[in-house]
């Protein structure tokens, strides 16, 4: 059973070292307003300052670990995956992006490039190449094996503001930091049917059904880890929820009338519905085997749950305690 959400967290000011008792719920309304009671300085790093103490274990969701362990426990799974993920596929994904999209740089879409560098600096990642892909569907992705590449679609930039885009870029770069890219690329190849090209080499048949199911399950759980990176990149729960609300229902002219607090309530209600009905729980579990991403409201629920922990606040404060942070 998980620990109850704390009403307050104690944070030490990194400027004057004074200890401050901070109400969690009020702080999450606007993390910019959390100030030291002694010197008045902001207690939390929410405006692009690098999170230099950040470790991979701070980002990695325990379900991500568990799902990956189950995948690796399948006999020959790692051998098969490494055989499929050779340098040829790395070159193919790079060529497809270079030939069919726009590579972002200081000279090409400099505003987007600046956001990308901010996200990379925030979570401590050497930024791989970034590409803008013409696609009306709002999305972002990370591909590659030895050489990761990040892509965002034109559809995402059409409906998301700069802060939301910053968070999405941080999400993708978290996949890079945590070493998710090889397995995620294999899932992408399975979903797009690209592995059919390997039939001539007799390799596609090696991706047996148990490995596919385990890959899809892990793919979903890896999103929860990347969501943590997204939250830390912007330092804003409101931006995180708004992003997933937009991805769920769109934006455009209706965005000013869409309510973040109401979407959080919806996420909690959906979680209660699932937990309160065994049939819904089973159906959701079965259908999840054919999805790559967890349901948006489920991600909001788990993102909020983590944002309410001392671990989240301590990472933003730059004052992690001795010992293991609460997961």
CSV table of C-alpha atoms in Angstrom, one decimal, residues 134-302:
chain,number,residue,atom,x,y,z
A,134,UNK,CA,4.9,17.2,-41.3
A,135,UNK,CA,2.0,15.4,-39.6
A,136,UNK,CA,-1.3,16.9,-38.4
A,137,UNK,CA,-1.4,14.5,-35.5
A,138,UNK,CA,0.1,16.0,-32.4
A,139,UNK,CA,3.0,13.8,-31.4
A,140,UNK,CA,6.7,13.5,-30.5
A,141,UNK,CA,9.0,10.5,-30.7
A,142,UNK,CA,12.6,9.3,-30.1
A,143,UNK,CA,14.2,6.8,-32.5
A,144,UNK,CA,17.6,5.2,-33.0
A,145,UNK,CA,19.8,2.7,-31.2
A,146,UNK,CA,23.4,3.9,-30.9
A,147,UNK,CA,22.5,7.4,-32.3
A,148,UNK,CA,19.1,8.7,-30.9
A,149,UNK,CA,17.1,11.2,-32.8
A,150,UNK,CA,14.1,13.2,-31.6
A,151,UNK,CA,11.1,14.3,-33.7
A,152,UNK,CA,8.1,16.5,-33.2
A,153,UNK,CA,5.2,16.9,-35.5
A,154,UNK,CA,3.7,20.0,-37.0
A,155,UNK,CA,0.4,19.0,-35.4
A,156,UNK,CA,1.9,19.3,-31.9
A,157,UNK,CA,3.3,22.8,-32.6
A,158,UNK,CA,-0.1,23.9,-33.9
A,159,UNK,CA,-2.0,23.2,-30.7
A,160,UNK,CA,0.6,23.5,-27.9
A,161,UNK,CA,2.2,26.7,-26.5
A,162,UNK,CA,5.9,27.0,-25.9
A,163,UNK,CA,5.8,25.8,-22.3
A,164,UNK,CA,3.9,22.6,-23.3
A,165,UNK,CA,6.4,22.0,-26.1
A,166,UNK,CA,9.2,22.5,-23.7
A,167,UNK,CA,7.7,19.8,-21.5
A,168,UNK,CA,7.2,17.4,-24.4
A,169,UNK,CA,10.8,17.9,-25.4
A,170,UNK,CA,11.9,17.1,-21.9
A,171,UNK,CA,9.8,14.0,-22.0
A,172,UNK,CA,11.5,12.7,-25.1
A,173,UNK,CA,15.0,13.6,-23.8
A,174,UNK,CA,14.2,11.7,-20.6
A,175,UNK,CA,13.8,8.6,-22.8
A,176,UNK,CA,17.3,9.4,-24.2
A,177,UNK,CA,18.8,9.8,-20.7
A,178,UNK,CA,17.3,6.6,-19.4
A,179,UNK,CA,18.5,4.5,-22.3
A,180,UNK,CA,15.0,3.7,-23.6
A,181,UNK,CA,15.6,4.4,-27.2
A,182,UNK,CA,16.6,1.0,-28.5
A,183,UNK,CA,13.6,-0.8,-27.2
A,184,UNK,CA,11.3,2.0,-28.1
A,185,UNK,CA,12.6,2.0,-31.7
A,186,UNK,CA,11.8,-1.7,-32.0
A,187,UNK,CA,8.3,-1.1,-30.8
A,188,UNK,CA,7.9,1.6,-33.5
A,189,UNK,CA,9.2,-0.8,-36.1
A,190,UNK,CA,6.7,-3.4,-35.0
A,191,UNK,CA,3.8,-1.0,-35.1
A,192,UNK,CA,4.6,0.5,-38.5
A,193,UNK,CA,5.2,-2.8,-40.1
A,194,UNK,CA,8.8,-1.7,-41.0
A,195,UNK,CA,10.1,-5.1,-39.8
A,196,UNK,CA,8.6,-6.6,-42.9
A,197,UNK,CA,11.7,-5.4,-44.8
A,198,UNK,CA,13.7,-7.9,-42.6
A,199,UNK,CA,11.7,-10.9,-43.8
A,200,UNK,CA,14.3,-11.3,-46.6
A,201,UNK,CA,16.9,-11.8,-43.9
A,202,UNK,CA,14.7,-14.1,-41.8
A,203,UNK,CA,14.9,-11.9,-38.8
A,204,UNK,CA,11.3,-10.6,-38.3
A,205,UNK,CA,10.1,-14.1,-37.4
A,206,UNK,CA,12.4,-14.0,-34.4
A,207,UNK,CA,10.2,-11.4,-32.7
A,208,UNK,CA,7.9,-13.9,-31.1
A,209,UNK,CA,4.6,-12.9,-29.6
A,210,UNK,CA,5.7,-13.0,-25.9
A,211,UNK,CA,8.4,-10.5,-26.7
A,212,UNK,CA,6.0,-8.2,-28.5
A,213,UNK,CA,3.5,-8.2,-25.6
A,214,UNK,CA,6.3,-7.6,-23.1
A,215,UNK,CA,7.7,-4.8,-25.3
A,216,UNK,CA,4.3,-3.1,-25.6
A,217,UNK,CA,3.8,-3.3,-21.8
A,218,UNK,CA,7.2,-1.9,-21.0
A,219,UNK,CA,6.7,0.9,-23.6
A,220,UNK,CA,3.7,2.1,-21.7
A,221,UNK,CA,5.5,2.0,-18.3
A,222,UNK,CA,8.5,3.9,-19.8
A,223,UNK,CA,6.1,6.7,-20.5
A,224,UNK,CA,5.6,7.2,-16.7
A,225,UNK,CA,9.3,7.7,-16.2
A,226,UNK,CA,9.4,10.2,-19.1
A,227,UNK,CA,6.4,12.0,-17.6
A,228,UNK,CA,8.6,12.6,-14.5
A,229,UNK,CA,11.2,14.2,-16.7
A,230,UNK,CA,8.5,16.3,-18.4
A,231,UNK,CA,7.3,17.6,-15.0
A,232,UNK,CA,10.8,18.5,-13.9
A,233,UNK,CA,11.6,20.2,-17.2
A,234,UNK,CA,8.9,22.8,-16.9
A,235,UNK,CA,8.6,22.8,-13.1
A,236,UNK,CA,4.9,23.2,-13.5
A,237,UNK,CA,2.1,20.7,-12.7
A,238,UNK,CA,-0.4,23.0,-14.5
A,239,UNK,CA,1.7,22.8,-17.7
A,240,UNK,CA,1.9,19.0,-17.4
A,241,UNK,CA,-1.8,18.6,-17.0
A,242,UNK,CA,-2.7,21.1,-19.7
A,243,UNK,CA,-0.4,19.4,-22.2
A,244,UNK,CA,-2.1,16.0,-21.7
A,245,UNK,CA,-5.5,17.7,-21.7
A,246,UNK,CA,-4.7,19.2,-25.1
A,247,UNK,CA,-3.4,15.9,-26.4
A,248,UNK,CA,-6.6,14.2,-25.3
A,249,UNK,CA,-9.1,16.7,-26.6
A,250,UNK,CA,-7.3,19.2,-28.8
A,251,UNK,CA,-7.0,22.9,-28.3
A,252,UNK,CA,-7.5,25.7,-30.8
A,253,UNK,CA,-10.4,28.1,-30.2
A,254,UNK,CA,-11.7,26.0,-27.4
A,255,UNK,CA,-8.6,26.0,-25.3
A,256,UNK,CA,-9.5,29.2,-23.3
A,257,UNK,CA,-12.6,27.4,-22.1
A,258,UNK,CA,-10.8,24.1,-21.1
A,259,UNK,CA,-10.1,23.7,-17.4
A,260,UNK,CA,-7.1,22.1,-15.9
A,261,UNK,CA,-8.6,21.5,-12.4
A,262,UNK,CA,-11.6,19.8,-14.0
A,263,UNK,CA,-9.3,17.5,-16.0
A,264,UNK,CA,-7.5,16.5,-12.8
A,265,UNK,CA,-10.9,15.7,-11.2
A,266,UNK,CA,-11.7,13.6,-14.3
A,267,UNK,CA,-8.5,11.7,-14.0
A,268,UNK,CA,-9.2,10.8,-10.4
A,269,UNK,CA,-12.8,9.8,-11.2
A,270,UNK,CA,-11.6,7.6,-14.1
A,271,UNK,CA,-9.1,5.9,-11.7
A,272,UNK,CA,-11.9,5.3,-9.1
A,273,UNK,CA,-14.2,3.8,-11.8
A,274,UNK,CA,-11.5,1.4,-12.8
A,275,UNK,CA,-10.5,0.4,-9.3
A,276,UNK,CA,-14.1,0.0,-8.3
A,277,UNK,CA,-15.1,-2.4,-11.1
A,278,UNK,CA,-13.1,-5.6,-11.7
A,279,UNK,CA,-14.6,-5.9,-15.2
A,280,UNK,CA,-13.4,-2.4,-16.2
A,281,UNK,CA,-10.0,-3.2,-14.7
A,282,UNK,CA,-9.6,-6.5,-16.7
A,283,UNK,CA,-10.8,-4.9,-19.9
A,284,UNK,CA,-8.4,-2.0,-19.5
A,285,UNK,CA,-5.6,-4.5,-18.9
A,286,UNK,CA,-6.4,-6.5,-22.0
A,287,UNK,CA,-6.8,-3.5,-24.2
A,288,UNK,CA,-3.5,-2.0,-23.0
A,289,UNK,CA,-1.6,-4.8,-24.7
A,290,UNK,CA,-2.5,-3.2,-28.0
A,291,UNK,CA,-1.7,0.4,-27.0
A,292,UNK,CA,1.7,2.1,-26.9
A,293,UNK,CA,0.8,4.9,-24.5
A,294,UNK,CA,-1.1,4.7,-21.2
A,295,UNK,CA,-4.5,6.4,-21.2
A,296,UNK,CA,-4.0,10.2,-20.8
A,297,UNK,CA,-6.0,10.6,-17.6
A,298,UNK,CA,-4.1,7.7,-16.1
A,299,UNK,CA,-0.8,9.5,-16.8
A,300,UNK,CA,-2.2,12.7,-15.3
A,301,UNK,CA,-3.2,10.7,-12.2
A,302,UNK,CA,0.2,9.2,-11.8
